[in-house]
Coordinates of C-alpha atoms and ligand atoms in Angstrom, one line a residue:
M17 CA -3.6 -10.8 20.2
Q18 CA -2.3 -8.0 21.9
T19 CA 0.8 -6.7 20.3
I20 CA 3.9 -6.6 22.8
Q21 CA 4.5 -3.2 22.0
D22 CA 1.1 -2.2 23.1
L23 CA 1.2 -3.9 26.1
L24 CA 4.7 -2.2 27.2
S25 CA 3.1 1.1 25.9
E26 CA 0.1 0.4 28.6
Q27 CA 2.7 -0.2 31.3
V28 CA 4.9 2.8 30.3
R29 CA 1.8 5.4 30.1
A30 CA 0.3 3.9 33.3
A31 CA 3.9 4.4 35.3
F32 CA 3.9 7.7 33.9
A33 CA 0.2 8.3 35.5
A34 CA 1.8 6.5 38.7
A35 CA 4.4 8.8 38.7
F36 CA 3.0 12.3 38.1
P37 CA -0.8 11.9 39.4
G38 CA -2.7 14.9 38.2
A39 CA -0.5 15.8 35.4
D40 CA -2.2 16.2 31.8
L41 CA 0.3 14.1 29.9
A42 CA -2.5 13.0 27.0
G43 CA -1.6 13.1 23.7
L44 CA 2.1 13.2 24.4
P45 CA 4.4 9.9 22.7
L46 CA 4.6 8.4 25.7
A47 CA 4.7 4.6 23.8
A48 CA 7.3 2.3 23.3
T49 CA 8.7 1.7 20.1
P50 CA 11.1 -1.0 18.7
A51 CA 14.9 0.1 19.7
G52 CA 17.0 1.1 17.1
D53 CA 19.9 -0.7 18.7
E54 CA 20.1 -3.6 20.8
A55 CA 22.7 -2.3 23.0
F56 CA 19.7 -0.2 24.2
G57 CA 17.0 -3.3 24.8
D58 CA 14.5 -4.4 22.9
Y59 CA 12.1 -1.5 23.2
Q60 CA 12.6 2.2 24.2
S61 CA 10.1 5.0 25.4
N62 CA 11.1 8.5 24.8
G63 CA 8.4 10.1 26.6
A64 CA 10.4 11.5 29.3
M65 CA 11.7 14.0 26.9
A66 CA 8.2 14.9 25.9
A67 CA 6.7 14.9 29.6
A68 CA 9.7 17.0 30.8
K69 CA 8.6 20.1 29.1
V70 CA 5.1 19.7 30.5
L71 CA 6.0 19.1 33.9
R72 CA 8.6 21.3 34.2
Q73 CA 11.4 19.0 35.0
P74 CA 14.8 17.8 33.8
P75 CA 14.1 14.9 31.3
R76 CA 16.3 12.5 33.3
Q77 CA 14.4 13.3 36.4
V78 CA 11.2 12.2 34.8
A79 CA 12.6 9.3 33.7
E80 CA 13.9 8.0 36.6
Q81 CA 10.3 8.7 39.1
V82 CA 8.7 6.6 35.6
V83 CA 11.0 3.8 36.1
R84 CA 10.3 3.3 39.6
H85 CA 6.6 2.7 38.8
L86 CA 7.7 0.1 35.9
P87 CA 7.6 -3.3 37.3
T88 CA 10.1 -5.6 36.3
G89 CA 9.3 -9.5 36.7
D90 CA 7.2 -10.7 34.5
L91 CA 7.3 -8.8 31.3
L92 CA 10.3 -6.9 31.7
A93 CA 13.7 -8.7 32.9
K94 CA 15.3 -4.9 32.7
V95 CA 14.5 -1.2 32.7
E96 CA 17.7 1.3 32.5
I97 CA 17.8 5.1 31.5
A98 CA 19.9 6.3 29.2
G99 CA 21.3 9.4 27.9
P100 CA 19.0 12.4 28.9
G101 CA 16.3 10.1 29.6
F102 CA 15.5 7.4 27.0
I103 CA 13.8 4.6 29.0
N104 CA 15.2 1.4 27.6
M105 CA 13.4 -1.8 28.1
T106 CA 14.3 -5.7 27.8
L107 CA 12.1 -8.4 27.8
A108 CA 12.3 -10.9 30.1
D109 CA 13.0 -14.6 27.8
D110 CA 10.5 -16.2 29.2
A111 CA 7.6 -13.3 28.5
L112 CA 9.3 -12.9 24.9
A113 CA 9.3 -17.1 24.2
R114 CA 5.6 -17.4 25.7
H115 CA 4.2 -14.3 23.0
V116 CA 5.8 -15.4 20.3
A117 CA 4.9 -19.4 20.7
A118 CA 0.9 -17.7 21.0
I119 CA 1.6 -16.5 17.4
Q120 CA 1.7 -20.3 16.0
D121 CA -1.7 -21.0 16.7
D122 CA -3.0 -17.7 16.6
P123 CA -5.5 -17.3 12.8
H124 CA -4.3 -13.9 12.6
V125 CA -0.9 -14.2 13.2
G126 CA -0.7 -12.4 16.4
L127 CA -2.2 -9.3 15.1
P128 CA -4.9 -7.7 17.1
Q129 CA -8.3 -6.8 15.4
S130 CA -8.4 -3.3 15.9
G131 CA -10.6 -2.6 13.1
A132 CA -13.2 -5.2 13.6
G133 CA -16.6 -3.8 12.9
R134 CA -15.4 -0.8 11.1
R135 CA -15.3 -0.1 7.5
L136 CA -12.8 1.5 5.2
I137 CA -13.3 2.7 1.7
L138 CA -10.0 2.6 -0.4
D139 CA -10.0 4.4 -3.6
Y140 CA -6.7 3.4 -5.9
S141 CA -5.5 2.6 -9.3
A142 CA -7.9 4.4 -10.9
P143 CA -6.6 4.9 -14.2
N144 CA -8.0 7.1 -17.3
V145 CA -10.1 4.9 -19.9
A146 CA -8.6 5.4 -23.5
K147 CA -4.9 5.8 -21.7
P148 CA -2.4 3.0 -21.3
M149 CA -1.8 2.8 -17.7
H150 CA 0.5 5.2 -16.3
I151 CA 3.6 4.7 -13.7
A152 CA 1.4 6.4 -11.2
H153 CA -1.8 4.4 -11.5
I154 CA 1.0 1.2 -11.2
R155 CA 2.3 2.4 -7.7
S156 CA -1.1 3.6 -6.6
T157 CA -2.7 0.1 -7.7
V158 CA 0.0 -2.1 -5.5
I159 CA 0.4 0.4 -2.7
G160 CA -3.3 0.7 -2.6
D161 CA -3.7 -3.6 -2.4
A162 CA -0.8 -3.8 0.0
L163 CA -2.9 -1.1 2.1
K164 CA -6.5 -3.5 1.6
R165 CA -4.5 -6.5 2.6
I166 CA -2.9 -4.7 5.3
Y167 CA -6.2 -3.1 7.0
R168 CA -7.7 -6.5 6.5
A169 CA -5.6 -8.3 8.7
L170 CA -6.2 -6.3 11.5
G171 CA -10.1 -6.8 10.8
Y172 CA -11.3 -3.8 9.1
E173 CA -14.0 -4.6 6.3
V174 CA -12.2 -3.1 3.2
L175 CA -14.0 -1.9 0.2
G176 CA -11.5 -1.3 -3.0
D177 CA -13.1 1.0 -5.2
N178 CA -11.8 1.8 -8.6
H179 CA -12.7 5.3 -9.5
L180 CA -11.8 5.2 -13.2
G181 CA -11.5 8.3 -15.0
D182 CA -14.2 7.5 -17.8
W183 CA -15.8 10.5 -18.2
G184 CA -14.9 14.3 -19.5
T185 CA -14.3 16.7 -22.0
Q186 CA -11.7 14.4 -23.6
F187 CA -14.5 11.8 -24.5
G188 CA -15.7 14.6 -27.7
I189 CA -12.1 14.6 -28.7
L190 CA -12.0 10.9 -28.9
I191 CA -15.2 10.2 -30.4
M192 CA -14.0 12.7 -33.6
G193 CA -10.5 11.0 -33.5
Y194 CA -12.1 7.4 -34.0
R195 CA -14.4 8.2 -36.5
H196 CA -11.7 9.8 -38.6
F197 CA -8.3 8.4 -37.9
L198 CA -9.0 4.8 -36.4
D199 CA -6.6 1.9 -37.9
K200 CA -8.6 -1.4 -36.9
A201 CA -5.8 -3.4 -37.3
A202 CA -4.2 -1.4 -34.7
L203 CA -6.9 -1.4 -32.4
A204 CA -7.1 -5.1 -32.8
A205 CA -3.5 -5.5 -31.8
S206 CA -3.0 -2.9 -29.1
P207 CA -6.6 -1.4 -28.5
V208 CA -5.8 1.2 -25.7
D209 CA -2.8 2.5 -27.4
E210 CA -4.9 2.9 -30.7
L211 CA -7.2 4.9 -28.9
Q212 CA -4.6 7.0 -27.2
R213 CA -2.8 7.4 -30.7
V214 CA -6.5 8.9 -32.5
Y215 CA -7.0 10.8 -29.4
V216 CA -3.8 12.7 -29.6
L217 CA -4.6 13.5 -33.4
S218 CA -7.7 14.9 -32.8
H219 CA -6.5 16.6 -30.1
Q220 CA -3.8 18.4 -32.2
R221 CA -6.6 19.0 -34.8
C222 CA -8.7 20.8 -31.9
E223 CA -5.9 23.1 -31.3
E224 CA -5.1 23.8 -35.3
D225 CA -9.0 23.8 -36.4
P226 CA -11.9 25.8 -34.4
A227 CA -14.0 23.6 -36.7
W228 CA -12.6 20.7 -35.6
Q229 CA -12.8 21.3 -31.9
D230 CA -16.6 22.5 -31.7
Q231 CA -17.3 19.5 -33.6
A232 CA -15.5 18.0 -30.9
R233 CA -17.5 19.6 -28.5
A234 CA -21.1 19.0 -29.9
E235 CA -20.1 15.3 -30.0
L236 CA -19.9 15.5 -26.5
V237 CA -22.9 17.2 -25.7
K238 CA -24.5 14.7 -27.7
L239 CA -23.0 12.1 -25.7
Q240 CA -24.2 13.7 -22.5
A241 CA -27.7 13.8 -23.6
G242 CA -27.5 10.1 -24.1
D243 CA -27.3 10.0 -27.9
P244 CA -27.0 6.5 -28.7
E245 CA -24.4 6.2 -31.2
N246 CA -22.2 8.4 -29.1
R247 CA -23.1 6.3 -26.1
A248 CA -22.3 3.1 -27.8
L249 CA -19.0 4.6 -28.6
W250 CA -18.2 5.5 -25.3
Q251 CA -18.8 2.0 -23.8
T252 CA -16.9 0.8 -26.4
F253 CA -13.9 2.6 -25.2
I254 CA -14.5 1.6 -21.6
D255 CA -14.8 -2.1 -22.4
L256 CA -11.5 -2.2 -24.0
S257 CA -9.8 -0.2 -21.5
L258 CA -11.2 -2.2 -18.7
E259 CA -10.2 -5.6 -21.0
E260 CA -6.4 -4.2 -20.7
F261 CA -6.6 -3.1 -17.1
N262 CA -8.1 -6.4 -16.2
R263 CA -5.5 -8.3 -17.6
I264 CA -2.5 -6.3 -15.8
Y265 CA -4.8 -6.6 -12.3
A266 CA -5.2 -10.5 -13.4
R267 CA -1.4 -10.5 -13.7
L268 CA -0.6 -8.6 -10.4
G269 CA -3.2 -10.5 -8.3
V270 CA -5.3 -7.4 -7.8
S271 CA -9.0 -7.2 -7.7
F272 CA -11.6 -4.7 -6.7
E273 CA -15.2 -4.7 -4.5
L274 CA -16.8 -1.6 -6.9
I275 CA -15.5 -0.3 -10.0
R276 CA -17.3 3.1 -10.0
G277 CA -16.1 5.2 -12.5
E278 CA -17.0 9.1 -12.6
S279 CA -19.3 8.4 -15.2
Y280 CA -21.1 6.8 -12.2
Y281 CA -21.5 10.3 -10.2
N282 CA -22.7 12.1 -13.5
D283 CA -26.4 12.3 -13.0
A284 CA -25.6 13.8 -9.5
L285 CA -23.0 16.5 -10.2
P286 CA -26.3 19.3 -10.8
G287 CA -27.5 18.2 -7.2
V288 CA -24.0 18.6 -5.8
V289 CA -23.8 22.3 -7.0
Q290 CA -27.0 23.1 -5.8
K291 CA -26.4 21.9 -2.7
L292 CA -23.3 23.6 -2.5
Q293 CA -25.1 27.0 -3.7
D294 CA -27.8 26.2 -1.0
L295 CA -25.1 26.4 1.7
G296 CA -23.6 29.4 0.4
L297 CA -20.3 27.7 -0.4
V298 CA -20.2 29.0 -3.8
R299 CA -20.4 32.3 -5.7
E300 CA -20.6 33.1 -9.4
S301 CA -17.2 34.5 -10.8
E302 CA -16.5 35.4 -14.3
G303 CA -19.6 33.1 -15.3
A304 CA -17.9 29.9 -13.5
L305 CA -19.2 29.0 -9.8
V306 CA -16.2 28.9 -7.6
A307 CA -15.4 27.7 -4.0
F308 CA -13.4 30.2 -2.1
L309 CA -11.2 28.8 0.4
D310 CA -9.4 32.0 1.8
D311 CA -10.1 30.8 5.2
E312 CA -7.9 27.3 4.5
K313 CA -5.4 29.4 2.5
L314 CA -6.1 27.0 -0.3
P315 CA -7.0 28.6 -3.8
P316 CA -10.2 29.1 -5.1
C317 CA -11.8 25.6 -6.7
I318 CA -14.4 25.9 -9.7
V319 CA -16.9 23.4 -9.2
R320 CA -18.9 24.3 -12.5
K321 CA -16.9 26.2 -15.6
S322 CA -18.4 29.0 -17.6
D323 CA -19.7 26.4 -20.2
G324 CA -21.6 24.8 -17.5
G325 CA -19.1 21.8 -17.5
Y326 CA -18.3 20.2 -14.3
N327 CA -14.7 19.3 -13.0
Y328 CA -12.8 16.3 -10.9
A329 CA -13.4 18.1 -8.0
T330 CA -17.4 18.4 -8.4
T331 CA -17.0 14.6 -9.2
D332 CA -15.2 13.6 -6.3
L333 CA -17.6 15.6 -4.0
A334 CA -20.8 13.7 -5.4
T335 CA -18.7 10.5 -4.9
V336 CA -18.0 11.6 -1.3
F337 CA -21.5 12.4 -0.8
S338 CA -22.7 8.7 -2.2
R339 CA -20.1 6.9 -0.3
E340 CA -20.7 7.9 3.1
Q341 CA -24.4 7.8 2.3
E342 CA -24.4 4.2 1.0
F343 CA -21.4 2.7 3.3
Q344 CA -21.0 4.8 6.1
P345 CA -17.4 4.2 6.3
A346 CA -15.1 4.8 9.1
A347 CA -12.8 6.4 6.8
I348 CA -11.9 6.7 3.2
L349 CA -8.5 7.0 1.8
Y350 CA -7.6 8.0 -1.7
V351 CA -4.0 6.7 -3.1
T352 CA -2.6 9.0 -6.0
D353 CA 0.4 10.5 -6.8
E354 CA 2.2 13.6 -5.0
R355 CA 0.8 16.0 -7.8
Q356 CA -2.7 15.8 -6.6
Q357 CA -2.3 16.9 -3.3
L358 CA -3.8 20.5 -3.5
H359 CA -6.9 18.9 -5.2
F360 CA -7.6 16.8 -2.3
R361 CA -7.1 19.4 0.1
Q362 CA -9.7 21.5 -1.8
F363 CA -11.8 19.2 -2.1
F364 CA -11.6 17.9 1.2
A365 CA -11.9 21.6 2.8
I366 CA -15.3 22.0 0.6
A367 CA -16.9 18.6 1.5
R368 CA -16.2 19.3 5.4
K369 CA -18.1 22.4 4.8
A370 CA -20.7 20.6 3.1
G371 CA -21.0 18.3 6.0
V372 CA -19.0 15.7 5.6
T373 CA -17.8 13.9 8.6
T374 CA -16.0 11.0 7.6
P375 CA -12.2 11.0 8.0
L376 CA -11.0 11.5 4.5
R377 CA -7.0 10.8 3.8
H378 CA -5.0 11.4 1.0
I379 CA -2.0 8.7 0.8
W380 CA 0.2 10.3 -1.8
F381 CA 3.6 9.1 -3.1
G382 CA 6.3 10.3 -5.3
L383 CA 6.6 9.5 -8.8
M384 CA 9.3 6.2 -9.2
R385 CA 12.0 7.1 -11.5
L386 CA 12.2 4.6 -14.4
P387 CA 15.7 4.8 -15.8
E388 CA 16.2 4.9 -19.4
G389 CA 17.1 1.7 -21.0
L390 CA 15.2 -0.1 -18.6
L391 CA 13.0 -1.3 -21.6
S392 CA 13.7 -1.6 -24.9
T393 CA 10.7 0.6 -26.0
R394 CA 9.4 4.1 -26.0
K395 CA 11.0 6.1 -23.1
G396 CA 9.1 8.3 -20.4
T397 CA 6.8 7.3 -17.8
A398 CA 3.9 6.0 -19.8
I399 CA 5.9 2.9 -20.2
K400 CA 3.7 -0.3 -20.8
L401 CA 3.2 -2.3 -17.5
D402 CA 3.0 -5.8 -19.4
L403 CA 6.6 -5.1 -20.6
L404 CA 8.0 -4.5 -17.5
L405 CA 6.4 -7.4 -15.9
D406 CA 7.4 -9.8 -18.8
E407 CA 10.7 -8.7 -18.6
A408 CA 10.6 -9.1 -15.0
E409 CA 9.7 -12.6 -15.4
K410 CA 12.3 -13.5 -17.9
R411 CA 14.8 -12.2 -15.8
A412 CA 13.3 -13.9 -12.8
L413 CA 13.4 -17.4 -15.1
E414 CA 17.3 -17.1 -15.1
L415 CA 17.8 -17.0 -11.5
V416 CA 15.2 -19.7 -10.7
R417 CA 16.9 -21.8 -13.7
Q418 CA 20.5 -21.4 -12.0
A419 CA 19.1 -21.9 -8.2
S420 CA 17.2 -25.2 -9.2
P421 CA 18.2 -26.7 -12.7
D422 CA 16.4 -29.8 -11.8
M423 CA 13.0 -28.4 -11.2
P424 CA 10.5 -29.3 -14.3
E425 CA 9.9 -26.3 -16.3
A426 CA 6.6 -25.9 -16.0
Q427 CA 7.3 -25.3 -12.3
Q428 CA 10.1 -23.1 -13.3
Q429 CA 7.6 -21.0 -15.0
A430 CA 5.2 -20.8 -12.2
V431 CA 8.2 -19.9 -9.6
A432 CA 9.3 -17.1 -12.1
R433 CA 6.0 -15.7 -12.2
A434 CA 5.7 -15.4 -8.5
V435 CA 9.5 -14.3 -8.4
G436 CA 9.3 -11.4 -11.1
I437 CA 5.9 -9.8 -10.2
G438 CA 7.0 -9.9 -6.5
A439 CA 10.3 -8.2 -7.3
V440 CA 8.4 -5.3 -9.2
K441 CA 6.1 -5.0 -6.5
Y442 CA 8.2 -5.0 -3.6
A443 CA 10.7 -2.7 -5.6
D444 CA 7.7 -0.3 -5.1
L445 CA 6.5 -1.4 -1.6
S446 CA 9.8 -1.4 0.4
Q447 CA 10.3 2.5 -0.8
N448 CA 9.1 5.1 1.9
P449 CA 6.5 6.3 -1.0
Q450 CA 7.2 9.4 -0.4
S451 CA 10.9 9.8 -1.2
A452 CA 11.8 9.8 -4.7
V453 CA 13.3 6.3 -5.9
S454 CA 14.1 4.8 -9.0
F455 CA 13.8 1.1 -9.9
T456 CA 16.7 -0.8 -11.3
W457 CA 16.8 -4.5 -12.1
E458 CA 19.8 -5.3 -10.1
K459 CA 17.6 -4.0 -6.8
A460 CA 14.4 -5.6 -7.5
L461 CA 16.3 -9.1 -8.4
A462 CA 19.0 -9.0 -5.8
M463 CA 19.4 -12.1 -4.1
D464 CA 21.6 -10.8 -1.5
G465 CA 19.8 -7.4 -0.9
N466 CA 16.4 -5.9 0.8
S467 CA 14.5 -7.5 -2.4
A468 CA 11.4 -9.6 -3.2
P469 CA 13.5 -12.6 -4.5
Y470 CA 15.9 -12.8 -1.1
L471 CA 13.1 -12.7 0.7
Q472 CA 11.1 -15.6 -1.1
Y473 CA 14.2 -17.5 -1.3
A474 CA 14.8 -17.3 2.5
Y475 CA 10.8 -18.4 2.9
A476 CA 11.8 -21.7 0.7
R477 CA 15.1 -22.2 2.4
I478 CA 13.3 -22.6 5.9
A479 CA 10.3 -24.8 4.1
S480 CA 13.1 -27.0 3.3
V481 CA 14.4 -27.5 7.0
L482 CA 11.0 -28.2 8.0
D483 CA 10.6 -31.1 5.1
K484 CA 14.0 -32.3 6.0
H485 CA 13.2 -32.4 9.6
A486 CA 9.7 -34.3 9.3
E487 CA 11.9 -36.9 6.9
R488 CA 14.3 -37.8 9.0
F489 CA 12.7 -37.5 12.3
P490 CA 9.0 -39.0 12.0
G491 CA 7.3 -38.5 14.8
H492 CA 9.0 -35.8 16.7
D493 CA 6.6 -33.3 16.8
W494 CA 8.1 -29.8 17.1
R495 CA 4.5 -27.9 17.3
A496 CA 4.7 -28.5 21.1
A497 CA 8.1 -28.1 21.8
P498 CA 8.8 -25.6 24.1
L499 CA 10.6 -22.6 22.7
V500 CA 14.5 -21.9 24.6
L501 CA 15.7 -19.0 23.5
D502 CA 19.4 -20.1 24.3
S503 CA 21.5 -18.4 22.5
P504 CA 21.6 -14.1 21.4
H505 CA 20.8 -15.4 17.4
A506 CA 17.3 -17.6 18.7
R507 CA 16.7 -14.4 21.1
R508 CA 17.0 -11.9 18.3
L509 CA 14.8 -14.3 15.9
A510 CA 12.3 -14.0 18.5
L511 CA 12.5 -10.5 19.2
R512 CA 11.6 -10.0 15.1
L513 CA 8.8 -12.5 15.7
A514 CA 7.4 -10.7 18.5
R515 CA 7.7 -7.2 17.0
Y516 CA 5.9 -8.3 13.9
S517 CA 2.5 -7.5 14.8
G518 CA 3.8 -4.0 15.8
A519 CA 5.3 -3.7 12.4
V520 CA 1.9 -4.3 10.8
C521 CA -0.1 -1.6 12.8
A522 CA 2.7 1.0 12.4
A523 CA 2.4 0.4 8.8
A524 CA -1.4 0.4 8.8
A525 CA -1.4 3.6 11.2
Q526 CA 1.3 5.4 9.1
E527 CA -0.3 4.1 5.6
K528 CA 3.0 2.8 4.6
P529 CA 3.6 -0.6 3.9
S530 CA 7.5 0.1 3.5
L531 CA 7.1 0.0 7.5
L532 CA 6.0 -3.9 7.2
A533 CA 8.7 -4.8 4.3
D534 CA 11.6 -3.3 6.6
A535 CA 10.4 -5.7 9.6
L536 CA 10.1 -8.7 7.2
Y537 CA 13.8 -7.9 6.0
D538 CA 15.0 -7.5 9.6
L539 CA 13.3 -10.9 10.4
S540 CA 15.2 -12.9 7.3
Q541 CA 18.4 -11.6 8.2
A542 CA 17.6 -12.5 12.1
Y543 CA 16.7 -15.8 10.4
S544 CA 20.0 -15.9 8.5
S545 CA 22.3 -15.4 11.4
F546 CA 20.4 -18.1 13.5
Y547 CA 20.5 -20.3 10.8
Q548 CA 24.1 -20.1 9.9
N549 CA 25.1 -20.1 13.8
V550 CA 23.1 -22.5 15.3
P551 CA 22.9 -26.3 14.3
F552 CA 19.3 -27.5 13.9
L553 CA 19.0 -31.0 12.6
K554 CA 22.0 -31.8 14.2
A555 CA 21.3 -30.6 17.6
E556 CA 20.1 -32.8 20.4
A557 CA 16.3 -33.9 20.7
G558 CA 14.2 -31.2 22.2
L559 CA 16.7 -28.2 21.6
R560 CA 16.3 -29.6 18.1
E561 CA 12.3 -29.2 18.1
S562 CA 12.5 -26.1 19.7
R563 CA 14.7 -24.7 17.1
V564 CA 12.7 -26.3 14.1
R565 CA 9.8 -24.6 15.7
L566 CA 11.3 -21.2 15.5
C567 CA 11.9 -21.8 12.0
A568 CA 8.4 -22.6 11.4
L569 CA 7.2 -19.6 13.4
T570 CA 9.3 -17.8 10.9
A571 CA 8.4 -18.9 7.9
K572 CA 4.8 -18.3 9.2
V573 CA 5.0 -14.9 9.7
L574 CA 7.1 -14.6 6.4
R575 CA 4.4 -16.0 4.2
H576 CA 1.7 -13.9 6.1
G577 CA 3.2 -10.8 5.9
L578 CA 4.6 -11.1 2.1
G579 CA 1.1 -12.1 1.6
L580 CA 0.2 -8.5 2.9
L581 CA 2.7 -7.3 0.3
G582 CA 0.6 -9.2 -2.1
I583 CA 3.8 -11.2 -2.7
E584 CA 3.5 -15.0 -2.7
T585 CA 5.6 -17.6 -1.4
P586 CA 6.6 -20.5 -3.5
D587 CA 8.0 -23.4 -1.2
R588 CA 11.0 -23.7 -3.6
I589 CA 12.7 -21.5 -5.9
Ligands
LIG30 N1 -8.3 9.0 -12.6 C1 -7.5 9.8 -11.6 C2 -6.2 10.3 -12.3 O1 -5.8 9.4 -13.0 C3 -7.2 9.2 -10.3 C4 -8.6 9.2 -9.2 C5 -8.1 9.2 -8.1 N2 -9.3 9.2 -7.4 C6 -10.2 9.9 -6.8 N3 -11.5 9.8 -6.2 N4 -10.1 11.4 -7.5 O2 -5.4 10.8 -12.3

């Protein structure tokens, strides 16, 4: 289905073209967007302001001419100009009701399949072997997974690739630490913590003791040369780490189509550097091979160190060549924290010069602040996600026990899992990824605010309305009832339902799941005022079915939207 927003945008663009034939308005923001305030209609276009400069006319005058070409009737009930030249549009109730009704039977819940036939590679999560998952990897995992679901819902084929940090100089140090400091019991109890501990000890020794450092280098060289013993140790580090990462992914409901760590590209690195040399993109400088990026106003980037070792950027170059060749994606998206912006700018610039034509996008986010005292364990950013999730489920269980004391214990626990995990994910996804945010339990678990439990609870309440209707009025099918928007509450709710697909498209285009979260919160608030102000089961037959149908549509959209955020919707809370 086409979104209402796109339909309106087309009409607005056509009206501009008709009003100003011959003017070059391409690339100007003429499109319709949801009106911020309902006093200004349902959608608005600020295009007259943008076009005024090109047309050298006052914006209001531009708007007046455009409006003359914007037909009211079928789709639009009213078009008005406000302020300096905003074009405010109000949908006809009929058209709104028809559009919303069509969502019911659409297998894509009204979402346009604009990505059909196109493949994306999404590079996210990517924790480092032998280190506990850092908060940045958790955010990357949750945001990347939501984006994957969003792009898929729009028809894209998405390959999620977990580019594990499983190669590099740290492995020589780790091998030394493992051989000399290992506590077997600790390894059995908490493998990644123990690997991290022996790594830190060995790293300290490297700084103090040059002989130790030489030995660590020698172990690395042996590993790189394929020494069976060191290879086996390295494989153990990976297996132990993946076991822990996989347990976390399972709890979060996250999976990957590909798990190709840095080591996967190891053999390709000399060829990549050769290629850069052949293209004249790198020069020798103090023994290292360096790409100078003066034209791009970026600092130089080392692709081969003076000791012959390769860098993070070199691996990413090998990775992009391989992905482009093997998968011919429409784009490759990388989800990491903000600290990697320079790395991606440099590596994208080199990739371009080396002939990569696939659009490459770095989707970065700020680090979420975890206030002290959030967990009773160690502070800092390397908090253990497992503990955070345990705590979330524990707190959610309290909520569920209060809300549904009569629910069987096993079900309470299952619901608490969905609510607790959902709360943690939503606390992350509902924030603009690029602004600094801090996590608090009060916000994450608020039953009366913008939180997963609030939305999940709204969903469960709607589900119970549908059950009650089926129980009390057997045989009264709401599915085919005409949708009557007979109150401002019903109309407002229908408008939120109609805006859903536009919000998903915006979240995809701007790479911000928070735009989808905002729309779901808006929807559930509109539902709440509908529910409180309009009788359902007590309404007369006909009207009753129409209202129940609006409820059912709300449930469908809420469930679908939360699903795109990777959040479950239990039928009861
Ligand atoms: N392992 C890296 C880190 O922990 C993240 C990798 C992101 N993906 C990439 N293709 N560079 O910082």
